[in-house]
Coordinates of C-alpha atoms and ligand atoms in Angstrom, one line a residue:
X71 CA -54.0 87.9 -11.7
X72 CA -57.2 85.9 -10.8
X73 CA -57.1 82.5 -11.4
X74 CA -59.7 80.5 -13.8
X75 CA -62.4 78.4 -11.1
X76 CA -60.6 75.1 -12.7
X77 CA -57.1 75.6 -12.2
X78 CA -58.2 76.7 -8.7
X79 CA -60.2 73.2 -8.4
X80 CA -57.7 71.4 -9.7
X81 CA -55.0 72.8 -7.3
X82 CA -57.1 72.5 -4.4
X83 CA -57.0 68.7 -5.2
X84 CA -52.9 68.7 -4.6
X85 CA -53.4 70.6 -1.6
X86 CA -55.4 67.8 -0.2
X87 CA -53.0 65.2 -0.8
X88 CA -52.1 64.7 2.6
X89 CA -55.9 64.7 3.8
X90 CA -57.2 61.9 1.0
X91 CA -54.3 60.0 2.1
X92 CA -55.1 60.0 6.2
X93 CA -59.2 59.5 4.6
X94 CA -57.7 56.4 2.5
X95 CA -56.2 54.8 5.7
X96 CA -59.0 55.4 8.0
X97 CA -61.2 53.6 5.9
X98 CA -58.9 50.5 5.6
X99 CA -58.8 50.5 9.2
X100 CA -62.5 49.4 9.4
X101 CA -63.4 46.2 8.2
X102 CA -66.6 46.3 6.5
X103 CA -67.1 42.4 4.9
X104 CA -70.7 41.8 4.3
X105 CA -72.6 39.2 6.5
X106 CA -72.8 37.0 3.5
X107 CA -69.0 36.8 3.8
X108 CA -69.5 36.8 7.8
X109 CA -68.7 40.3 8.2
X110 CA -70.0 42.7 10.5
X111 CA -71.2 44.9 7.5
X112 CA -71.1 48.8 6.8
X113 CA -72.3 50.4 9.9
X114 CA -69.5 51.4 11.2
X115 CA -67.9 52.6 7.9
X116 CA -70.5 54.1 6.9
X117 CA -70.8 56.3 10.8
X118 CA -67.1 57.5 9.8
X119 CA -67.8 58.1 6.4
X120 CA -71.0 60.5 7.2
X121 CA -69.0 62.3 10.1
X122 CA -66.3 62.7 7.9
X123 CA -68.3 64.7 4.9
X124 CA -70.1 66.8 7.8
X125 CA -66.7 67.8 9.0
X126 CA -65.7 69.2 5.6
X127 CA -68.7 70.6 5.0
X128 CA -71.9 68.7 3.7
X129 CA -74.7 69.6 4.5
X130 CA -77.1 67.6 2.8
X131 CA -76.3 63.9 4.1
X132 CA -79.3 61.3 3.8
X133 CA -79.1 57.2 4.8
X134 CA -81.6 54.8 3.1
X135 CA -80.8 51.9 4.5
X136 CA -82.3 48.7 4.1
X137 CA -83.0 46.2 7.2
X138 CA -81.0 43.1 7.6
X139 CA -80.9 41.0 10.7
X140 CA -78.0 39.2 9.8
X141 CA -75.9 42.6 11.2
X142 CA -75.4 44.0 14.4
X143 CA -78.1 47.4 14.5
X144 CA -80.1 45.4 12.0
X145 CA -79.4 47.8 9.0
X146 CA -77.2 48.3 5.8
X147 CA -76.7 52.0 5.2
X148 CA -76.8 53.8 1.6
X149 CA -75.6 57.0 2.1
X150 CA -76.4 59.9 -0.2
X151 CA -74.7 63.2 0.1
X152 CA -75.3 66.0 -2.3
X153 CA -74.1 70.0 -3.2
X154 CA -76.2 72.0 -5.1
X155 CA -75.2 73.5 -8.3
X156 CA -75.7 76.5 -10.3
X157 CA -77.8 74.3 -12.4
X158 CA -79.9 72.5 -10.0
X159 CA -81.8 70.3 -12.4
X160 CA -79.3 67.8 -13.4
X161 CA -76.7 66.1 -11.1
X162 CA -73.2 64.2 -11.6
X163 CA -73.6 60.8 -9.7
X164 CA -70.6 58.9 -8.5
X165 CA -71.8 55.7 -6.7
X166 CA -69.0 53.6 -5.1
X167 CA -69.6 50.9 -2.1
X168 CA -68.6 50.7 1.0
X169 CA -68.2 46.7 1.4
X170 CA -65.4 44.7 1.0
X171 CA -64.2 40.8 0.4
X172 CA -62.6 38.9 3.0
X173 CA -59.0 39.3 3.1
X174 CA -58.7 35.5 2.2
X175 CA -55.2 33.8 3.2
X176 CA -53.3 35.9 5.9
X177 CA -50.4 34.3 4.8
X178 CA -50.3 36.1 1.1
X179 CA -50.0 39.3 2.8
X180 CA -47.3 41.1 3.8
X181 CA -48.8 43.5 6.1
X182 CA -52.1 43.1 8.4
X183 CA -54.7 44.0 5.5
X184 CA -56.9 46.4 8.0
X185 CA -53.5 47.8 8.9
X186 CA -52.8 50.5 6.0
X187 CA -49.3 50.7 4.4
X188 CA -47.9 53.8 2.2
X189 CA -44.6 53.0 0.1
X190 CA -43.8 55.6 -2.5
X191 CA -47.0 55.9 -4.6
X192 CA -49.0 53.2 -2.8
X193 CA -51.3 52.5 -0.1
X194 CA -51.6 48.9 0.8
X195 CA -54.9 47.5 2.7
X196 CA -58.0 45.2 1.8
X197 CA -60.5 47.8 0.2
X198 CA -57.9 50.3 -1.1
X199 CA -58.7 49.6 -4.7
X200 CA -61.9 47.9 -4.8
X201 CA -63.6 50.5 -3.7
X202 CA -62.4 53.2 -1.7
X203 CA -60.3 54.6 -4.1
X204 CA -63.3 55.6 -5.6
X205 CA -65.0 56.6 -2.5
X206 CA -62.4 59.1 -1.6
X207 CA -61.7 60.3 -5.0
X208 CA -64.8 61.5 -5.4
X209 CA -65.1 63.2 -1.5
X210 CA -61.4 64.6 -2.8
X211 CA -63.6 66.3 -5.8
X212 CA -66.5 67.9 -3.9
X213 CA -64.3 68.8 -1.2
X214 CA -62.1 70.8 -3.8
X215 CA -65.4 72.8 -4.7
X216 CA -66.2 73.3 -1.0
X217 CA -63.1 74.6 0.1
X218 CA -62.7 76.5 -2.8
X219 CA -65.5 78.3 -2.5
X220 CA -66.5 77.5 -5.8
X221 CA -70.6 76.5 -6.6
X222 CA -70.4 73.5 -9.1
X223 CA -72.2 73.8 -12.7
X224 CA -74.3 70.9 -11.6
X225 CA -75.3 69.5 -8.2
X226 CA -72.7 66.6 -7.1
X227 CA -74.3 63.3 -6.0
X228 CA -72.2 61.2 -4.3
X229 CA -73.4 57.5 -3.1
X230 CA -71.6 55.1 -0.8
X231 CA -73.7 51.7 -0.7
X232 CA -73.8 48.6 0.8
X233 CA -73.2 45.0 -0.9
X234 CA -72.1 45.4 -4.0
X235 CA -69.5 42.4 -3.4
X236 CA -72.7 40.1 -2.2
X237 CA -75.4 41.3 -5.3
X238 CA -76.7 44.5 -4.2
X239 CA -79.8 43.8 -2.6
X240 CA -78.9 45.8 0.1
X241 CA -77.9 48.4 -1.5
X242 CA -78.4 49.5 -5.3
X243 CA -80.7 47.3 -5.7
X244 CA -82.6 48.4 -2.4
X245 CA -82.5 52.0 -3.5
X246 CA -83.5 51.6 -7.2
X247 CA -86.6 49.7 -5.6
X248 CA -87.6 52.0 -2.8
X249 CA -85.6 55.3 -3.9
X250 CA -85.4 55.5 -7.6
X251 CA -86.5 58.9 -7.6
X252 CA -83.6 59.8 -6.3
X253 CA -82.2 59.7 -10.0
X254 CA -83.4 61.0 -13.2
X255 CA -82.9 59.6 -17.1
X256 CA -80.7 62.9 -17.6
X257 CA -78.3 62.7 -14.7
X258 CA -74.9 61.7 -15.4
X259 CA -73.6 58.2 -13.7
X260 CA -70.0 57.2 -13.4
X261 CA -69.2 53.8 -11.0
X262 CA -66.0 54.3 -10.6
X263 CA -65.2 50.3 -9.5
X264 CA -63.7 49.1 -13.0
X265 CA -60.5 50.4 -15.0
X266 CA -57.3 50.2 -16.8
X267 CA -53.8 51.4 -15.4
X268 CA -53.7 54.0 -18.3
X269 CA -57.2 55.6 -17.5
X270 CA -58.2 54.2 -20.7
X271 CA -61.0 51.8 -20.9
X272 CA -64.7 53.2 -20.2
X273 CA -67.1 50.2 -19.5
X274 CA -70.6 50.6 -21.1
X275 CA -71.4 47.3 -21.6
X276 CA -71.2 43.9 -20.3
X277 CA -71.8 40.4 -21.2
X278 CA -74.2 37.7 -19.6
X279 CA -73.3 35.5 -17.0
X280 CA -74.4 31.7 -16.8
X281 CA -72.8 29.1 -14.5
X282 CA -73.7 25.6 -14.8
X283 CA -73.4 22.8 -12.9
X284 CA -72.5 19.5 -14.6
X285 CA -73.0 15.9 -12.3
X286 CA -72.3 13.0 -13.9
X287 CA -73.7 9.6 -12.4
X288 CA -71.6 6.8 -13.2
X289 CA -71.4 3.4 -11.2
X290 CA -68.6 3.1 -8.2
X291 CA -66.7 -0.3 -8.1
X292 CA -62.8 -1.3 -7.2
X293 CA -60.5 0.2 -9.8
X294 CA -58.9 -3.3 -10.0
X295 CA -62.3 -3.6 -11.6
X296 CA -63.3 -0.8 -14.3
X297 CA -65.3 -3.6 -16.3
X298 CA -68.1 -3.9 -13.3
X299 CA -68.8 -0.1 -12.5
X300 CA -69.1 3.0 -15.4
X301 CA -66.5 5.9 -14.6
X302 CA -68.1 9.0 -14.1
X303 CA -64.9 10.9 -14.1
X304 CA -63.7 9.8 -17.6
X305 CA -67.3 10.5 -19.1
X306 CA -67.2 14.3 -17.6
X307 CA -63.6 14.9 -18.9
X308 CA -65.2 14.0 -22.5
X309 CA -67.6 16.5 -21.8
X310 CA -65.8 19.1 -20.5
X311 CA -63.7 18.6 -24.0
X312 CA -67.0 19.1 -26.1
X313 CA -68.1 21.5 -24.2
X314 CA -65.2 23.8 -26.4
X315 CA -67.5 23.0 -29.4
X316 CA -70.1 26.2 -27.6
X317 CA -67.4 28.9 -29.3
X318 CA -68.3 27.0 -32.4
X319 CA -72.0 27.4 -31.8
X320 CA -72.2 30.4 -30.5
X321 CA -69.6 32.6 -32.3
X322 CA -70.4 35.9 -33.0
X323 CA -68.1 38.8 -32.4
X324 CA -68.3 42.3 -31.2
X325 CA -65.2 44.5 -31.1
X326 CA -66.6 46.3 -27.8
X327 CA -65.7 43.6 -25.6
X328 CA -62.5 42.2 -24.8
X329 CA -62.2 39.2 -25.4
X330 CA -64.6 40.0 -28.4
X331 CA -66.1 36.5 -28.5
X332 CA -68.3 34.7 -26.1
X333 CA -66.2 32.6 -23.4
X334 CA -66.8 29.1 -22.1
X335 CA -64.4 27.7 -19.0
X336 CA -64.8 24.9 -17.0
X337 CA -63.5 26.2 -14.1
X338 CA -64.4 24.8 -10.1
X339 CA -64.1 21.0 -10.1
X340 CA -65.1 19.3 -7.2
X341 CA -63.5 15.9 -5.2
X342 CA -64.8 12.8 -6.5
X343 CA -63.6 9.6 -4.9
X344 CA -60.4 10.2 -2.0
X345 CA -58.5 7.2 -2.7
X346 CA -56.6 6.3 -6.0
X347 CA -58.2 2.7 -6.1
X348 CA -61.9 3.5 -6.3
X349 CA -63.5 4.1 -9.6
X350 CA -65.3 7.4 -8.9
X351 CA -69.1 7.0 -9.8
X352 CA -69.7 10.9 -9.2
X353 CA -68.5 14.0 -10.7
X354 CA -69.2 17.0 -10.8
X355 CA -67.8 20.2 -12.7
X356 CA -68.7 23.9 -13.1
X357 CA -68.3 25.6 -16.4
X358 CA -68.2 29.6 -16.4
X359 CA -69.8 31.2 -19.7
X360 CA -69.7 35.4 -20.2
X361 CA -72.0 35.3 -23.2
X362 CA -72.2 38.4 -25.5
X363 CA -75.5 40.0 -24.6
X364 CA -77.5 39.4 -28.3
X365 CA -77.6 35.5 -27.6
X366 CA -80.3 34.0 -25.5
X367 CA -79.4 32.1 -22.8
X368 CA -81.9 29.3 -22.8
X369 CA -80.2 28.4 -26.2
X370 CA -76.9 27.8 -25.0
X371 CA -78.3 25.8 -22.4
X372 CA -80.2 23.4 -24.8
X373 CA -76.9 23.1 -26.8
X374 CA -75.3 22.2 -23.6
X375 CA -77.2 19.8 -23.2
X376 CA -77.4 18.1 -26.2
X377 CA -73.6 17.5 -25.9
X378 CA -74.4 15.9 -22.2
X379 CA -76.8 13.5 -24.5
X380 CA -74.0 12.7 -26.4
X381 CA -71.7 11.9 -23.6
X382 CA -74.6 9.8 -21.9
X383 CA -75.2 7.4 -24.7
X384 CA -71.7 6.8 -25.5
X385 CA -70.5 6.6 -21.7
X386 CA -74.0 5.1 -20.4
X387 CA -73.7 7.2 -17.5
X388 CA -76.5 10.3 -16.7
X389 CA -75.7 13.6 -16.6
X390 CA -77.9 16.5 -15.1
X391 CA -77.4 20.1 -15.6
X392 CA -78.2 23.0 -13.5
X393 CA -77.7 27.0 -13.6
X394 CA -75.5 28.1 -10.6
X395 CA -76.3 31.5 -11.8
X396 CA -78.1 33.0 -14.5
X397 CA -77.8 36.6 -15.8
X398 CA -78.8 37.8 -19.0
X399 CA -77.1 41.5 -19.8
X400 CA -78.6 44.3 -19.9
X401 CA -78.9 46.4 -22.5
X402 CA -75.2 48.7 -23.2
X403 CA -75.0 52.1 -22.3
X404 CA -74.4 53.9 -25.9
X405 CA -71.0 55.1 -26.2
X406 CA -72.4 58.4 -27.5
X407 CA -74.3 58.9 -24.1
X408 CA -73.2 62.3 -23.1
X409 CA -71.3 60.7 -19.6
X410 CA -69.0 58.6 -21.8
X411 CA -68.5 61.9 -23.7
X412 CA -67.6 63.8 -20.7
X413 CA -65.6 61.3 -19.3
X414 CA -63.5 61.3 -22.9
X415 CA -62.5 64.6 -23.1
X416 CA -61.5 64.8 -19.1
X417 CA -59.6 61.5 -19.3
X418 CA -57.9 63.6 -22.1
X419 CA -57.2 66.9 -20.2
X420 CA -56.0 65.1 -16.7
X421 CA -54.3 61.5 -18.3
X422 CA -53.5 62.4 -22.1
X423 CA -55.1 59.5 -23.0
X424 CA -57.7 59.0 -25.3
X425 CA -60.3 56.8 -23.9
X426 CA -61.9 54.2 -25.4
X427 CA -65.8 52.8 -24.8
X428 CA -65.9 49.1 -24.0
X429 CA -67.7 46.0 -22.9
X430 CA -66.4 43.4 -20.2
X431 CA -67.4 40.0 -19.1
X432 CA -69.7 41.3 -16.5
X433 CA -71.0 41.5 -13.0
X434 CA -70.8 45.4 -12.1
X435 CA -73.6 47.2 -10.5
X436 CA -73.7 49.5 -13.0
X437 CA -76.0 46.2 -15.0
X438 CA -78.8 47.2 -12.4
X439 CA -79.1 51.0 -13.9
X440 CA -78.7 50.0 -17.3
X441 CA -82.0 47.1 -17.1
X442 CA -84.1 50.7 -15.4
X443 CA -82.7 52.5 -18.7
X444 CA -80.4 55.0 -17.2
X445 CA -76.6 55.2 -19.1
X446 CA -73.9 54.7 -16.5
X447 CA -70.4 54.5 -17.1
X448 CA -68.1 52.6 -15.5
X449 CA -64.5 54.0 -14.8
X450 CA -61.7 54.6 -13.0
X451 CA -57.7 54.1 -13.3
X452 CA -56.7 50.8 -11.7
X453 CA -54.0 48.6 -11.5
X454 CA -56.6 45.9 -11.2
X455 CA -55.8 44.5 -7.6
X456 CA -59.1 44.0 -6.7
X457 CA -59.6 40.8 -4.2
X458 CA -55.8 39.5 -4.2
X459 CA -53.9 39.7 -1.4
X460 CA -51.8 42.8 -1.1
X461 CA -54.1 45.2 -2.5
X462 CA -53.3 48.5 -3.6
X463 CA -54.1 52.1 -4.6
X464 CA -51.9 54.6 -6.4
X465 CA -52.4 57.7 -4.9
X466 CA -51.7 59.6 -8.0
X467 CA -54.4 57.7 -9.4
X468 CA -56.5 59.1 -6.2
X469 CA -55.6 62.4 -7.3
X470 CA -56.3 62.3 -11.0
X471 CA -59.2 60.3 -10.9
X472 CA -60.6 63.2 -8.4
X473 CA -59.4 65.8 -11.1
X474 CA -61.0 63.7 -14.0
X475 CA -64.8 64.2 -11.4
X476 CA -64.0 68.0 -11.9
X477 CA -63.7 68.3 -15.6
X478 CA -67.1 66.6 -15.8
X479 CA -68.7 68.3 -13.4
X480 CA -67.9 71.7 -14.8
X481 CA -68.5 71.1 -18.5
X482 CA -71.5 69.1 -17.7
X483 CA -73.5 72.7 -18.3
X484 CA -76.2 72.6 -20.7
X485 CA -74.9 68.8 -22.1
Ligands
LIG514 ZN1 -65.9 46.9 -6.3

């Protein structure tokens, strides 16, 4: 008895096991931390990665890198691998980077974080989740159709690019600029750099981003002597306190996101005075707002800062405001877009889950797409370890997540 091309795909993906996991650990061997983080970038990751997909067969393997000085070689690759499908006019892309964070404290770890680790289901090393897991589940899915023997419906696309941890510039954004023709409106996108642990949260929107800066001038005297000098500190913790009256302003809802409400946290807080007996006559505090995408911006700013005029009258100190970053969303992906469709019913068939569309507070690459008017999709199944020390990837969630690629490839046809 012959057996169906998917079963045959999906099997292959078992028999690979092995193979994904020796792929996983050679990639956590390298470090690839951006310059911006004083890494030596994604040269070298990027050689091993392209070697790698010769060696199992690619034959289509293109770079578009973008020049940086700031790197040894002077380049950030972006490398693009393809296989042609029966249906050569439309293509599944899955875009994953190739940079990670820094490591951070040494001490948090409890292995070497370029030194992989696999216990039971996991494989420990900085980059593991955030984003190789992606990268080799979707190698693990072409390979399947290469060694297989098996032509997919649709060509497969897959992407590995520089900086997304560090903005993009060097790499989505530097091939939407100079490359965009690398991608049409009808392709299907999945960024595989965002999940849930049960395979069931599909990102297709996200909110804007706005960081501001609050310093508040005061006057620094003795603190045996408040009455000759204006604390600075005690008028920014006021306004830090009416600063919650933005979810009051601003309060709409939208059961997409989770939270569904705009959010507005002080957060980083910087060192005024260093000694208990000064009256500090600086201060300075950040506040960290992930805005749902209908409100404008510039509005909550003005509101922002009519509660600084508030605090400066009563307080007579001055405060002055400033945008750390500013980032209005771009428009959602609709969750009837035929990728969030496909990537329904084969979260279905591999996970026995049923997925759900939804928005998050922001800051994936997939906002750089959405703002040229292509749908993406953002999704993978994560236990959300991304950055903290001890990071992770389940390697059944390697496996699945590959299997998931499959299913959409092959009933992409004629969608
Ligand atoms: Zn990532």
């Amino acid at each position: 008895m012959s057996q169906l091309p998917i079963d045959k795909l999906l099997h292959k993906v078992d028999d690979l096991r092995e193979d994904s996991i020796q792929l996983m650990k050679g990639l956590i061997a390298i470090n690839s931390v951006g310059p911006a983080n004083d890494g030596p970038g994604e040269q070298e990751i990027a050689d091993y990665l392209e070697s790698y997909l010769r060696k199992i067969g690619f034959k289509q393997i293109q770079n578009y890198p973008s020049s940086d000085p700031r790197v040894a070689g002077g380049e950030r690759p972006n490398l693009v691998a393809m296989l042609e499908g029966k249906d050569p006019s439309k293509t599944l892309w899955i875009l994953t980077h190739t940079d990670i964070v820094p490591p951070g404290d040494l001490t948090k770890w409890d292995n070497d974080p370029f030194q992989p680790q696999v216990k039971e289901d996991k494989i420990y090393g900085r980059g593991s989740e955030d984003n190789h897991q992606g990268t080799v589940s979707s190698i693990l899915m072409a390979r399947a159709f290469i060694e297989s023997n098996i032509q997919p419906q649709i060509n497969i696309g897959l992407v590995m690019m520089a900086d997304e941890e560090t903005g993009s510039g060097f790499g989505l954004g530097h091939l939407l600029k100079h490359h965009a023709n690398l991608f049409k409106k009808e392709d299907l996108l999945i960024i595989p750099d965002a999940g849930e642990p049960d395979a069931g949260m599909i990102e297709v929107a996200e909110k804007s981003i706005l960081w501001i800066k609050f310093k508040t001038v005061g006057k620094q005297v003795h603190a045996s002597t408040p009455q000759q000098g204006i604390n600075a500190f005690r008028a920014a913790s006021d306004l830090v306190v009416r600063l919650g009256a933005l979810h009051d302003h601003f309060p709409a809802r939208d059961e997409l996101f989770s939270p569904p409400v705009s959010t507005f946290e002080p957060t980083k807080k910087e060192a005024n005075v260093p000694n208990i007996n000064t009256i500090p006559g600086d201060d300075v505090f950040f506040l960290d707002c992930r805005i749902l995408p209908d409100y404008d911006l510039q509005k909550v700013m003005e509101k922002a800062r009519q509660l600084a005029d508030e605090v400066e009258k009563m307080y007579h100190v001055s405060v002055e405001i400033s945008t750390v970053q500013k980032e209005q969303s771009a428009p959602p992906t609709s969750p009837a877009a035929p990728v969030v469709g496909l990537l329904t019913a084969a979260v279905r068939e591999v996970y026995k889950v049923e997925a759900k569309a939804m928005g998050i507070g922001g800051g994936t690459v997939a906002a750089l797409f959405r703002r040229e008017g292509f749908p993406v999709a953002v999704w993978s199944t994560l236990d959300d370890l991304a950055h903290q020390p001890n990071e992770y990837c389940r390697i059944g969630n390697l496996l699945k997540d590959a299997k998931v690629f499959i299913h959409c490839v092959q009933n992409a046809k004629g969608i």
